[in-house]
Every structure is written in structure tokens, then in C-alpha cells.
PDB file of C-alpha atoms and ligand atoms in Angstrom:
ATOM      1  CA  UNK L   1     164.124  59.779 112.684  1.00  0.00           C
ATOM      2  CA  UNK L   2     165.868  63.178 112.650  1.00  0.00           C
ATOM      3  CA  UNK L   3     163.714  66.134 113.773  1.00  0.00           C
ATOM      4  CA  UNK L   4     162.374  68.598 111.201  1.00  0.00           C
ATOM      5  CA  UNK L   5     164.625  71.652 110.717  1.00  0.00           C
ATOM      6  CA  UNK L   6     162.687  74.889 111.058  1.00  0.00           C
ATOM      7  CA  UNK L   7     164.013  78.249 109.889  1.00  0.00           C
ATOM      8  CA  UNK L   8     162.404  81.665 109.986  1.00  0.00           C
ATOM      9  CA  UNK L   9     162.560  84.626 107.653  1.00  0.00           C
ATOM     10  CA  UNK L  10     162.458  88.033 109.281  1.00  0.00           C
ATOM     11  CA  UNK L  11     158.698  88.584 108.756  1.00  0.00           C
ATOM     12  CA  UNK L  12     157.490  86.805 111.895  1.00  0.00           C
ATOM     13  CA  UNK L  13     160.200  85.130 113.996  1.00  0.00           C
ATOM     14  CA  UNK L  14     157.939  85.131 117.091  1.00  0.00           C
ATOM     15  CA  UNK L  15     155.471  82.810 115.349  1.00  0.00           C
ATOM     16  CA  UNK L  16     158.303  80.623 114.016  1.00  0.00           C
ATOM     17  CA  UNK L  17     159.597  80.267 117.602  1.00  0.00           C
ATOM     18  CA  UNK L  18     156.099  79.329 118.823  1.00  0.00           C
ATOM     19  CA  UNK L  19     155.859  76.712 116.066  1.00  0.00           C
ATOM     20  CA  UNK L  20     159.277  75.241 116.866  1.00  0.00           C
ATOM     21  CA  UNK L  21     158.645  75.269 120.629  1.00  0.00           C
ATOM     22  CA  UNK L  22     155.304  73.494 120.204  1.00  0.00           C
ATOM     23  CA  UNK L  23     157.045  70.462 118.703  1.00  0.00           C
ATOM     24  CA  UNK L  24     160.122  70.677 120.910  1.00  0.00           C
ATOM     25  CA  UNK L  25     162.722  71.695 118.334  1.00  0.00           C
ATOM     26  CA  UNK L  26     165.071  74.672 118.276  1.00  0.00           C
ATOM     27  CA  UNK L  27     164.732  77.205 115.505  1.00  0.00           C
ATOM     28  CA  UNK L  28     167.602  76.880 113.019  1.00  0.00           C
ATOM     29  CA  UNK L  29     170.010  79.768 112.616  1.00  0.00           C
ATOM     30  CA  UNK L  30     170.087  81.827 109.478  1.00  0.00           C
ATOM     31  CA  UNK L  31     171.711  85.163 108.788  1.00  0.00           C
ATOM     32  CA  UNK L  32     169.347  87.756 107.386  1.00  0.00           C
ATOM     33  CA  UNK L  33     170.998  91.027 106.717  1.00  0.00           C
ATOM     34  CA  UNK L  34     171.126  93.827 104.200  1.00  0.00           C
ATOM     35  CA  UNK L  35     173.902  94.863 101.851  1.00  0.00           C
ATOM     36  CA  UNK L  36     174.803  98.541 102.143  1.00  0.00           C
ATOM     37  CA  UNK L  37     172.459  99.379  99.258  1.00  0.00           C
ATOM     38  CA  UNK L  38     169.504  97.649 100.961  1.00  0.00           C
ATOM     39  CA  UNK L  39     169.495  94.328  99.063  1.00  0.00           C
ATOM     40  CA  UNK L  40     168.738  91.213 101.103  1.00  0.00           C
ATOM     41  CA  UNK L  41     171.719  89.120 102.147  1.00  0.00           C
ATOM     42  CA  UNK L  42     170.800  85.662 103.485  1.00  0.00           C
ATOM     43  CA  UNK L  43     172.681  82.557 104.573  1.00  0.00           C
ATOM     44  CA  UNK L  44     171.710  79.393 106.425  1.00  0.00           C
ATOM     45  CA  UNK L  45     174.275  78.925 109.163  1.00  0.00           C
ATOM     46  CA  UNK L  46     173.857  75.184 109.853  1.00  0.00           C
ATOM     47  CA  UNK L  47     174.437  72.024 107.893  1.00  0.00           C
ATOM     48  CA  UNK L  48     171.073  70.929 106.454  1.00  0.00           C
ATOM     49  CA  UNK L  49     172.365  68.436 103.878  1.00  0.00           C
ATOM     50  CA  UNK L  50     169.789  65.653 103.532  1.00  0.00           C
ATOM     51  CA  UNK L  51     167.406  67.229 106.055  1.00  0.00           C
ATOM     52  CA  UNK L  52     163.680  67.978 105.995  1.00  0.00           C
ATOM     53  CA  UNK L  53     163.629  71.781 106.035  1.00  0.00           C
ATOM     54  CA  UNK L  54     160.675  74.075 106.814  1.00  0.00           C
ATOM     55  CA  UNK L  55     160.956  77.822 106.178  1.00  0.00           C
ATOM     56  CA  UNK L  56     158.381  79.946 108.012  1.00  0.00           C
ATOM     57  CA  UNK L  57     157.495  83.257 106.408  1.00  0.00           C
ATOM     58  CA  UNK L  58     154.100  84.957 105.961  1.00  0.00           C
ATOM     59  CA  UNK L  59     154.177  86.880 102.688  1.00  0.00           C
ATOM     60  CA  UNK L  60     152.370  89.911 104.061  1.00  0.00           C
ATOM     61  CA  UNK L  61     153.576  93.393 103.030  1.00  0.00           C
ATOM     62  CA  UNK L  62     156.232  94.600 102.465  1.00  0.00           C
ATOM     63  CA  UNK L  63     157.013  92.578  99.329  1.00  0.00           C
ATOM     64  CA  UNK L  64     160.524  92.042 100.718  1.00  0.00           C
ATOM     65  CA  UNK L  65     158.990  89.268 102.872  1.00  0.00           C
ATOM     66  CA  UNK L  66     158.168  87.339  99.715  1.00  0.00           C
ATOM     67  CA  UNK L  67     161.581  87.973  98.213  1.00  0.00           C
ATOM     68  CA  UNK L  68     163.281  86.867 101.420  1.00  0.00           C
ATOM     69  CA  UNK L  69     161.255  83.628 101.389  1.00  0.00           C
ATOM     70  CA  UNK L  70     162.348  82.939  97.796  1.00  0.00           C
ATOM     71  CA  UNK L  71     165.979  83.612  98.677  1.00  0.00           C
ATOM     72  CA  UNK L  72     165.822  81.312 101.731  1.00  0.00           C
ATOM     73  CA  UNK L  73     164.242  78.528  99.675  1.00  0.00           C
ATOM     74  CA  UNK L  74     167.041  78.917  97.146  1.00  0.00           C
ATOM     75  CA  UNK L  75     169.641  78.806  99.931  1.00  0.00           C
ATOM     76  CA  UNK L  76     168.128  75.609 101.372  1.00  0.00           C
ATOM     77  CA  UNK L  77     167.951  73.996  97.941  1.00  0.00           C
ATOM     78  CA  UNK L  78     171.577  74.797  97.161  1.00  0.00           C
ATOM     79  CA  UNK L  79     172.595  73.551 100.625  1.00  0.00           C
ATOM     80  CA  UNK L  80     171.277  70.105  99.548  1.00  0.00           C
ATOM     81  CA  UNK L  81     168.270  69.916 101.867  1.00  0.00           C
ATOM     82  CA  UNK L  82     166.388  66.708 101.177  1.00  0.00           C
ATOM     83  CA  UNK L  83     163.050  68.503 101.046  1.00  0.00           C
ATOM     84  CA  UNK L  84     162.089  72.169 101.418  1.00  0.00           C
ATOM     85  CA  UNK L  85     158.634  73.187 102.613  1.00  0.00           C
ATOM     86  CA  UNK L  86     157.563  76.825 102.432  1.00  0.00           C
ATOM     87  CA  UNK L  87     155.431  77.432 105.530  1.00  0.00           C
ATOM     88  CA  UNK L  88     153.327  80.463 104.643  1.00  0.00           C
ATOM     89  CA  UNK L  89     150.875  81.232 107.490  1.00  0.00           C
ATOM     90  CA  UNK L  90     149.468  84.098 105.411  1.00  0.00           C
ATOM     91  CA  UNK L  91     149.731  83.810 101.626  1.00  0.00           C
ATOM     92  CA  UNK L  92     149.815  87.419 100.401  1.00  0.00           C
ATOM     93  CA  UNK L  93     149.140  88.730  96.907  1.00  0.00           C
ATOM     94  CA  UNK L  94     146.132  86.412  96.798  1.00  0.00           C
ATOM     95  CA  UNK L  95     143.406  88.996  96.332  1.00  0.00           C
ATOM     96  CA  UNK L  96     144.033  89.257  92.582  1.00  0.00           C
ATOM     97  CA  UNK L  97     143.317  85.613  91.833  1.00  0.00           C
ATOM     98  CA  UNK L  98     141.514  85.896  88.487  1.00  0.00           C
ATOM     99  CA  UNK L  99     141.432  88.244  85.544  1.00  0.00           C
ATOM    100  CA  UNK L 100     138.118  89.892  86.365  1.00  0.00           C
ATOM    101  CA  UNK L 101     138.893  93.166  84.601  1.00  0.00           C
ATOM    102  CA  UNK L 102     140.868  94.026  81.477  1.00  0.00           C
ATOM    103  CA  UNK L 103     144.619  94.306  82.028  1.00  0.00           C
ATOM    104  CA  UNK L 104     144.509  92.881  85.566  1.00  0.00           C
ATOM    105  CA  UNK L 105     147.264  90.485  86.693  1.00  0.00           C
ATOM    106  CA  UNK L 106     146.704  87.169  88.427  1.00  0.00           C
ATOM    107  CA  UNK L 107     149.220  87.892  91.138  1.00  0.00           C
ATOM    108  CA  UNK L 108     148.292  84.797  93.180  1.00  0.00           C
ATOM    109  CA  UNK L 109     149.415  82.608  90.263  1.00  0.00           C
ATOM    110  CA  UNK L 110     152.579  84.665  89.745  1.00  0.00           C
ATOM    111  CA  UNK L 111     153.547  84.215  93.415  1.00  0.00           C
ATOM    112  CA  UNK L 112     152.778  80.482  93.258  1.00  0.00           C
ATOM    113  CA  UNK L 113     155.083  80.225  90.227  1.00  0.00           C
ATOM    114  CA  UNK L 114     157.853  82.138  91.999  1.00  0.00           C
ATOM    115  CA  UNK L 115     157.730  79.897  95.075  1.00  0.00           C
ATOM    116  CA  UNK L 116     157.794  76.778  92.934  1.00  0.00           C
ATOM    117  CA  UNK L 117     160.604  78.072  90.713  1.00  0.00           C
ATOM    118  CA  UNK L 118     162.663  79.028  93.756  1.00  0.00           C
ATOM    119  CA  UNK L 119     162.742  75.317  94.583  1.00  0.00           C
ATOM    120  CA  UNK L 120     160.074  74.610  97.225  1.00  0.00           C
ATOM    121  CA  UNK L 121     159.004  70.957  97.252  1.00  0.00           C
ATOM    122  CA  UNK L 122     155.816  71.629  99.169  1.00  0.00           C
ATOM    123  CA  UNK L 123     153.777  74.437 100.672  1.00  0.00           C
ATOM    124  CA  UNK L 124     151.990  74.584 104.012  1.00  0.00           C
ATOM    125  CA  UNK L 125     149.581  77.497 104.272  1.00  0.00           C
ATOM    126  CA  UNK L 126     146.419  78.604 105.992  1.00  0.00           C
ATOM    127  CA  UNK L 127     143.030  80.020 104.984  1.00  0.00           C
ATOM    128  CA  UNK L 128     143.870  81.048 101.438  1.00  0.00           C
ATOM    129  CA  UNK L 129     141.806  83.990 100.237  1.00  0.00           C
ATOM    130  CA  UNK L 130     140.202  81.594  97.744  1.00  0.00           C
ATOM    131  CA  UNK L 131     140.646  77.835  98.236  1.00  0.00           C
ATOM    132  CA  UNK L 132     141.133  77.292  94.498  1.00  0.00           C
ATOM    133  CA  UNK L 133     144.514  79.058  94.726  1.00  0.00           C
ATOM    134  CA  UNK L 134     145.716  75.592  95.798  1.00  0.00           C
ATOM    135  CA  UNK L 135     145.449  74.660  92.131  1.00  0.00           C
ATOM    136  CA  UNK L 136     147.944  77.385  91.162  1.00  0.00           C
ATOM    137  CA  UNK L 137     150.678  75.156  92.610  1.00  0.00           C
ATOM    138  CA  UNK L 138     151.911  72.038  90.837  1.00  0.00           C
ATOM    139  CA  UNK L 139     153.651  70.878  94.013  1.00  0.00           C
ATOM    140  CA  UNK L 140     151.848  69.397  97.053  1.00  0.00           C
ATOM    141  CA  UNK L 141     150.117  72.005  99.180  1.00  0.00           C
ATOM    142  CA  UNK L 142     148.588  71.479 102.607  1.00  0.00           C
ATOM    143  CA  UNK L 143     145.852  73.959 103.457  1.00  0.00           C
ATOM    144  CA  UNK L 144     145.096  74.494 107.142  1.00  0.00           C
ATOM    145  CA  UNK L 145     142.112  76.321 108.583  1.00  0.00           C
ATOM    146  CA  UNK L 146     142.020  78.597 111.610  1.00  0.00           C
ATOM    147  CA  UNK L 147     138.432  77.453 112.135  1.00  0.00           C
ATOM    148  CA  UNK L 148     139.173  75.100 115.065  1.00  0.00           C
ATOM    149  CA  UNK L 149     140.924  77.968 116.876  1.00  0.00           C
ATOM    150  CA  UNK L 150     138.226  80.584 116.225  1.00  0.00           C
ATOM    151  CA  UNK L 151     135.378  78.144 116.931  1.00  0.00           C
ATOM    152  CA  UNK L 152     136.995  77.211 120.257  1.00  0.00           C
ATOM    153  CA  UNK L 153     137.306  80.909 121.098  1.00  0.00           C
ATOM    154  CA  UNK L 154     133.661  81.730 120.362  1.00  0.00           C
ATOM    155  CA  UNK L 155     132.423  78.569 122.068  1.00  0.00           C
ATOM    156  CA  UNK L 156     134.205  79.615 125.271  1.00  0.00           C
ATOM    157  CA  UNK L 157     132.485  83.011 125.151  1.00  0.00           C
ATOM    158  CA  UNK L 158     129.093  81.238 125.457  1.00  0.00           C
ATOM    159  CA  UNK L 159     127.348  83.905 123.388  1.00  0.00           C
ATOM    160  CA  UNK L 160     123.565  83.506 123.773  1.00  0.00           C
ATOM    161  CA  UNK L 161     121.208  83.692 120.801  1.00  0.00           C
ATOM    162  CA  UNK L 162     124.052  83.712 118.293  1.00  0.00           C
ATOM    163  CA  UNK L 163     123.753  84.243 114.544  1.00  0.00           C
ATOM    164  CA  UNK L 164     126.873  83.696 112.436  1.00  0.00           C
ATOM    165  CA  UNK L 165     127.185  86.235 109.621  1.00  0.00           C
ATOM    166  CA  UNK L 166     129.033  86.093 106.294  1.00  0.00           C
ATOM    167  CA  UNK L 167     130.216  89.657 105.509  1.00  0.00           C
ATOM    168  CA  UNK L 168     129.969  89.062 101.759  1.00  0.00           C
ATOM    169  CA  UNK L 169     128.692  86.467  99.310  1.00  0.00           C
ATOM    170  CA  UNK L 170     132.192  85.088  98.677  1.00  0.00           C
ATOM    171  CA  UNK L 171     132.491  84.074 102.329  1.00  0.00           C
ATOM    172  CA  UNK L 172     129.217  82.125 102.536  1.00  0.00           C
ATOM    173  CA  UNK L 173     130.600  78.608 102.137  1.00  0.00           C
ATOM    174  CA  UNK L 174     133.297  79.106 104.755  1.00  0.00           C
ATOM    175  CA  UNK L 175     130.998  80.908 107.187  1.00  0.00           C
ATOM    176  CA  UNK L 176     128.281  78.255 106.840  1.00  0.00           C
ATOM    177  CA  UNK L 177     130.758  75.702 108.153  1.00  0.00           C
ATOM    178  CA  UNK L 178     131.427  77.956 111.177  1.00  0.00           C
ATOM    179  CA  UNK L 179     127.665  78.257 111.795  1.00  0.00           C
ATOM    180  CA  UNK L 180     127.342  74.470 111.701  1.00  0.00           C
ATOM    181  CA  UNK L 181     130.211  74.031 114.164  1.00  0.00           C
ATOM    182  CA  UNK L 182     128.842  76.722 116.476  1.00  0.00           C
ATOM    183  CA  UNK L 183     125.293  75.354 116.215  1.00  0.00           C
ATOM    184  CA  UNK L 184     123.913  78.761 115.181  1.00  0.00           C
ATOM    185  CA  UNK L 185     121.863  80.036 112.233  1.00  0.00           C
ATOM    186  CA  UNK L 186     123.518  81.801 109.297  1.00  0.00           C
ATOM    187  CA  UNK L 187     122.891  85.287 107.916  1.00  0.00           C
ATOM    188  CA  UNK L 188     124.514  86.769 104.820  1.00  0.00           C
ATOM    189  CA  UNK L 189     125.445  90.306 103.893  1.00  0.00           C
ATOM    190  CA  UNK L 190     125.266  91.415 100.293  1.00  0.00           C
ATOM    191  CA  UNK L 191     128.295  93.707 100.059  1.00  0.00           C
ATOM    192  CA  UNK L 192     129.227  95.851  97.086  1.00  0.00           C
ATOM    193  CA  UNK L 193     132.778  97.091  96.598  1.00  0.00           C
ATOM    194  CA  UNK L 194     133.179 100.577  95.163  1.00  0.00           C
ATOM    195  CA  UNK L 195     136.984 100.383  95.091  1.00  0.00           C
ATOM    196  CA  UNK L 196     139.697  98.078  96.441  1.00  0.00           C
ATOM    197  CA  UNK L 197     139.393  99.693  99.885  1.00  0.00           C
ATOM    198  CA  UNK L 198     135.783 100.859 100.147  1.00  0.00           C
ATOM    199  CA  UNK L 199     132.612  98.811 100.346  1.00  0.00           C
ATOM    200  CA  UNK L 200     128.949  99.208 101.246  1.00  0.00           C
ATOM    201  CA  UNK L 201     126.237  96.913 102.574  1.00  0.00           C
ATOM    202  CA  UNK L 202     123.326  96.406 100.175  1.00  0.00           C
ATOM    203  CA  UNK L 203     121.164  93.994 102.150  1.00  0.00           C
ATOM    204  CA  UNK L 204     121.131  91.483 105.003  1.00  0.00           C
ATOM    205  CA  UNK L 205     119.739  88.056 104.188  1.00  0.00           C
ATOM    206  CA  UNK L 206     118.489  86.173 107.263  1.00  0.00           C
ATOM    207  CA  UNK L 207     117.217  86.996 110.780  1.00  0.00           C
ATOM    208  CA  UNK L 208     119.468  89.065 112.985  1.00  0.00           C
ATOM    209  CA  UNK L 209     116.980  91.045 115.121  1.00  0.00           C
ATOM    210  CA  UNK L 210     117.541  90.334 118.808  1.00  0.00           C
ATOM    211  CA  UNK L 211     120.538  88.085 118.029  1.00  0.00           C
ATOM    212  CA  UNK L 212     124.185  88.482 118.924  1.00  0.00           C
ATOM    213  CA  UNK L 213     125.988  88.515 115.584  1.00  0.00           C
ATOM    214  CA  UNK L 214     129.361  86.869 114.942  1.00  0.00           C
ATOM    215  CA  UNK L 215     130.925  88.041 111.664  1.00  0.00           C
ATOM    216  CA  UNK L 216     133.561  85.712 110.196  1.00  0.00           C
ATOM    217  CA  UNK L 217     136.014  86.682 107.445  1.00  0.00           C
ATOM    218  CA  UNK L 218     139.306  85.343 106.111  1.00  0.00           C
ATOM    219  CA  UNK L 219     141.109  88.642 106.522  1.00  0.00           C
ATOM    220  CA  UNK L 220     140.761  92.145 107.863  1.00  0.00           C
ATOM    221  CA  UNK L 221     142.520  94.910 105.982  1.00  0.00           C
ATOM    222  CA  UNK L 222     140.989  98.375 106.542  1.00  0.00           C
ATOM    223  CA  UNK L 223     138.151  96.737 108.543  1.00  0.00           C
ATOM    224  CA  UNK L 224     135.740  98.782 106.407  1.00  0.00           C
ATOM    225  CA  UNK L 225     133.870  95.590 105.478  1.00  0.00           C
ATOM    226  CA  UNK L 226     133.407  94.632 109.134  1.00  0.00           C
ATOM    227  CA  UNK L 227     132.586  98.153 110.310  1.00  0.00           C
ATOM    228  CA  UNK L 228     129.883  98.616 107.655  1.00  0.00           C
ATOM    229  CA  UNK L 229     128.532  95.152 108.396  1.00  0.00           C
ATOM    230  CA  UNK L 230     128.403  95.909 112.136  1.00  0.00           C
ATOM    231  CA  UNK L 231     126.552  99.196 111.546  1.00  0.00           C
ATOM    232  CA  UNK L 232     124.033  97.471 109.247  1.00  0.00           C
ATOM    233  CA  UNK L 233     123.544  94.598 111.695  1.00  0.00           C
ATOM    234  CA  UNK L 234     122.878  96.989 114.596  1.00  0.00           C
ATOM    235  CA  UNK L 235     120.414  98.941 112.421  1.00  0.00           C
ATOM    236  CA  UNK L 236     118.651  95.684 111.644  1.00  0.00           C
ATOM    237  CA  UNK L 237     118.244  94.996 115.360  1.00  0.00           C
ATOM    238  CA  UNK L 238     121.253  92.824 116.266  1.00  0.00           C
ATOM    239  CA  UNK L 239     122.244  93.258 119.905  1.00  0.00           C
ATOM    240  CA  UNK L 240     126.015  92.910 120.073  1.00  0.00           C
ATOM    241  CA  UNK L 241     128.437  92.313 117.205  1.00  0.00           C
ATOM    242  CA  UNK L 242     131.550  90.122 117.433  1.00  0.00           C
ATOM    243  CA  UNK L 243     133.986  89.396 114.623  1.00  0.00           C
ATOM    244  CA  UNK L 244     136.571  86.727 113.895  1.00  0.00           C
ATOM    245  CA  UNK L 245     139.115  86.593 111.075  1.00  0.00           C
ATOM    246  CA  UNK L 246     142.217  84.539 110.386  1.00  0.00           C
ATOM    247  CA  UNK L 247     144.571  87.130 108.949  1.00  0.00           C
ATOM    248  CA  UNK L 248     145.115  90.589 110.464  1.00  0.00           C
ATOM    249  CA  UNK L 249     146.380  92.395 107.325  1.00  0.00           C
ATOM    250  CA  UNK L 250     145.906  95.616 109.228  1.00  0.00           C
ATOM    251  CA  UNK L 251     146.397  98.997 107.582  1.00  0.00           C
ATOM    252  CA  UNK L 252     146.366 102.568 108.825  1.00  0.00           C
ATOM    253  CA  UNK L 253     142.544 102.755 109.049  1.00  0.00           C
ATOM    254  CA  UNK L 254     142.000  99.468 110.829  1.00  0.00           C
ATOM    255  CA  UNK L 255     142.449 100.601 114.399  1.00  0.00           C
ATOM    256  CA  UNK L 256     139.968 103.456 113.929  1.00  0.00           C
ATOM    257  CA  UNK L 257     137.388 101.205 112.253  1.00  0.00           C
ATOM    258  CA  UNK L 258     137.681  98.512 114.905  1.00  0.00           C
ATOM    259  CA  UNK L 259     137.857 100.902 117.838  1.00  0.00           C
ATOM    260  CA  UNK L 260     134.757 102.931 117.083  1.00  0.00           C
ATOM    261  CA  UNK L 261     132.577 100.966 119.508  1.00  0.00           C
ATOM    262  CA  UNK L 262     130.878  98.830 116.856  1.00  0.00           C
ATOM    263  CA  UNK L 263     132.268  95.548 118.200  1.00  0.00           C
ATOM    264  CA  UNK L 264     132.046  93.789 121.521  1.00  0.00           C
ATOM    265  CA  UNK L 265     135.123  91.791 120.549  1.00  0.00           C
ATOM    266  CA  UNK L 266     137.227  91.036 117.484  1.00  0.00           C
ATOM    267  CA  UNK L 267     139.443  87.970 117.396  1.00  0.00           C
ATOM    268  CA  UNK L 268     142.238  87.376 114.903  1.00  0.00           C
ATOM    269  CA  UNK L 269     145.178  84.975 114.765  1.00  0.00           C
ATOM    270  CA  UNK L 270     148.899  85.638 114.695  1.00  0.00           C
ATOM    271  CA  UNK L 271     149.538  84.630 111.057  1.00  0.00           C
ATOM    272  CA  UNK L 272     150.764  88.219 110.580  1.00  0.00           C
ATOM    273  CA  UNK L 273     152.755  90.016 113.293  1.00  0.00           C
ATOM    274  CA  UNK L 274     151.034  92.798 115.242  1.00  0.00           C
ATOM    275  CA  UNK L 275     152.354  94.913 118.080  1.00  0.00           C
ATOM    276  CA  UNK L 276     149.876  94.868 120.984  1.00  0.00           C
ATOM    277  CA  UNK L 277     150.179  98.654 121.307  1.00  0.00           C
ATOM    278  CA  UNK L 278     148.838  99.098 117.749  1.00  0.00           C
ATOM    279  CA  UNK L 279     145.719  97.039 118.350  1.00  0.00           C
ATOM    280  CA  UNK L 280     142.321  98.392 119.369  1.00  0.00           C
ATOM    281  CA  UNK L 281     141.296  97.257 122.872  1.00  0.00           C
ATOM    282  CA  UNK L 282     138.508  95.071 121.483  1.00  0.00           C
ATOM    283  CA  UNK L 283     141.024  92.917 119.542  1.00  0.00           C
ATOM    284  CA  UNK L 284     142.141  89.531 120.903  1.00  0.00           C
ATOM    285  CA  UNK L 285     144.869  87.461 119.244  1.00  0.00           C
ATOM    286  CA  UNK L 286     144.939  83.642 119.258  1.00  0.00           C
ATOM    287  CA  UNK L 287     148.021  81.770 118.079  1.00  0.00           C
ATOM    288  CA  UNK L 288     148.175  79.322 115.188  1.00  0.00           C
ATOM    289  CA  UNK L 289     151.639  78.212 116.359  1.00  0.00           C
ATOM    290  CA  UNK L 290     150.602  74.850 117.786  1.00  0.00           C
ATOM    291  CA  UNK L 291     148.393  74.016 114.813  1.00  0.00           C
ATOM    292  CA  UNK L 292     151.178  74.735 112.320  1.00  0.00           C
ATOM    293  CA  UNK L 293     153.685  72.924 114.548  1.00  0.00           C
ATOM    294  CA  UNK L 294     151.482  69.822 114.585  1.00  0.00           C
ATOM    295  CA  UNK L 295     151.096  70.012 110.790  1.00  0.00           C
ATOM    296  CA  UNK L 296     154.889  70.245 110.333  1.00  0.00           C
ATOM    297  CA  UNK L 297     155.402  67.240 112.596  1.00  0.00           C
ATOM    298  CA  UNK L 298     152.868  65.221 110.605  1.00  0.00           C
ATOM    299  CA  UNK L 299     154.278  66.243 107.221  1.00  0.00           C
ATOM    300  CA  UNK L 300     157.711  65.271 108.499  1.00  0.00           C
ATOM    301  CA  UNK L 301     156.448  61.865 109.627  1.00  0.00           C
ATOM    302  CA  UNK L 302     154.353  61.385 106.442  1.00  0.00           C
ATOM    303  CA  UNK L 303     151.118  61.267 108.454  1.00  0.00           C
ATOM    304  CA  UNK L 304     147.658  62.475 107.510  1.00  0.00           C
ATOM    305  CA  UNK L 305     146.704  66.074 108.306  1.00  0.00           C
ATOM    306  CA  UNK L 306     142.962  65.691 107.966  1.00  0.00           C
ATOM    307  CA  UNK L 307     142.209  65.440 111.700  1.00  0.00           C
ATOM    308  CA  UNK L 308     143.691  68.941 112.109  1.00  0.00           C
ATOM    309  CA  UNK L 309     140.739  70.365 110.185  1.00  0.00           C
ATOM    310  CA  UNK L 310     138.252  69.496 112.939  1.00  0.00           C
TER     311      UNK L 310
HETATM  312  C1  R5P F 401     137.053  90.100 100.718  1.00  0.00           C
HETATM  313  O1  R5P F 401     136.889  89.308  99.789  1.00  0.00           O
HETATM  314  C2  R5P F 401     137.802  89.679 101.947  1.00  0.00           C
HETATM  315  O2  R5P F 401     137.360  88.435 102.407  1.00  0.00           O
HETATM  316  C3  R5P F 401     137.670  90.694 103.055  1.00  0.00           C
HETATM  317  O3  R5P F 401     136.296  90.849 103.371  1.00  0.00           O
HETATM  318  C4  R5P F 401     138.221  92.019 102.668  1.00  0.00           C
HETATM  319  O4  R5P F 401     139.409  91.910 101.943  1.00  0.00           O
HETATM  320  C5  R5P F 401     138.439  92.866 103.890  1.00  0.00           C
HETATM  321  O5  R5P F 401     138.930  94.112 103.508  1.00  0.00           O
HETATM  322  P1  R5P F 401     138.648  95.389 104.398  1.00  0.00           P
HETATM  323  O6  R5P F 401     138.961  95.031 105.829  1.00  0.00           O
HETATM  324  O7  R5P F 401     139.585  96.427 103.850  1.00  0.00           O
HETATM  325  O8  R5P F 401     137.214  95.790 104.213  1.00  0.00           O
END
């Protein structure tokens, strides 16, 4: 059987290289340039006729990353690839996933439509902001979890007297599964959002006094959610506070919020590129490269992915 052909957009070539290396294939060559006026110019520089093609591109900001993914899918389609899989380690534009206020868009559905219309046959993604976004696609979608990576990380730290904490009610189901895997009790924070970027803690449900708290979230943006949670946990008697999240959607306030001494350690994955120099000292990064590589290999060989969830 021919090897899978892996190409990268310009959002995160380092992760695409890690993915390709983990399964022993070379990254395919594609030209990604700009026309003089700034428009994206793309071209796949190898013959992919009849091949199983995987295009790696997190759709984090700027929105050009999404557009570039669509253009690369179109290029692969028109180059007669046998099958095109959009590998989206971080699926952006997912936070508006329902019409919860008048005149709000459902941008997650719009992006799903765009990817499908561009010609993707399948999608491989990780820790969607809401698992039901899977249903926005009418093509097969494989949904990976960073849980095995984060659980392994926290297990190695051997944190005594641990309590695993959901930073808001929406995260409870996911965080409960972390607590089960880590063999620790669960606590829940009742968070209220005042605006898209500001939140406050209303109440902590569960026992945290004297425990070392491990907050788990799908993404960190401003880190306001985690900072407020850490302050509330310390007030309620927690000893140290750790945090783990899959997607580092960091913004200008993140470093300050994570660096203010509220956390013993924060661990994120490399679904979104980060320069080490921009990260607070407490932040550790674990790679999802091998996990995604293994998933690509299995999709290519038509094997089950379910053992990757454990
Ligand atoms: C909320 O539903 C998400 O899971 C995160 O808790 C949130 O988006 C994080 O945002 P920030 O870091 O800006 O508080």
C-alpha cells in the first residue's frame, strides 16, 4: 500500500512535520505564497493523482488559516487525489455553535459547510469546543481527544490529594472523565460570563480545601476563566492549582493571567503554534503529533481509531 501523503498549510508546519515524522513519511511540498495584493496563492508541487491526501491546518486566527485550508483542499481535489482529509488539530470558529441570542450566527456550522463544499472527504480533528459540532458535518469526522496526553502528564507529576475541577458547567462531562482516569474526586465551578472575554466565579461545588486542584478546559484564550477559578479555589482552601487544556488560543492577556503566580503549572498541547518566548514560565507544552500521526495511519489503512481514545 502507498503511504499517506501529508501536506501542511502555513499555520503550523512544525506540527505537520512532527505528524509526518511520527509515521515515517516526508511532508509533501506545496507552494504557499501571496500575490502582490496579499491574496493567497497556493499550489501542490507533487503528483497526488489517486493518492490518500491529508492536509494539516489548525483554523486558529487569523482567518486566513481557514481560507488557506479551503484553497489547499480545492487544489488537492482538482489534482485528482483519491481522498482528501482535512486534519484540523484545532477547529476554530467553534465558540458560536448555536443561536443563543437574536441575530447571532452559527459560525461553527458555516465553517463545517465551507470545508465540505471545498471538497474534503473526511475531517480529523481534536477536542471540539462542543462534541455535537461533529453533527454539523455530513462527511465522516474522526474526533480525537488530548485526554490520554494530559492524563499521562498529570499522572507523572504524582500530585498528592488531587481534586479535578471543571472551570464551568459546560465542561463537567469532559472533566468527569479526566477525574475518573486520574482516580480523583471532581469539583465544579459555576462560572458566569459577563461578556465574550470576561467571566466571574459564582460558586464552587465540591470539596477543595486542603486539596491540590487540577483545572481542565478545552481551550485557554485570555486565561481569565482559569485565573478567576484559581483565585476562587485558593480562597476556598485549595493548596496548589494546576491547569491543563488542549488548545492554547492565547491572546494578549494570557501571559499576564497565567504568569501572576496563581498556578503551579499549566499544560497545553501544540494544536496551535506558540513561540516559547511568549509563554509564561509555568506553561508546559505536550505534542499531539504522534497521536494525530497514528490516527492518520489508521484512517489510511481503514483501521479502527477507538483505541486511541484511551
Ligand atoms: C468556555 O466555554 C471555554 O471552554 C473556555 O473556558 C473559555 O473559552 C476560555 O476563555 P478564557 O481563557 O478567555 O477565559
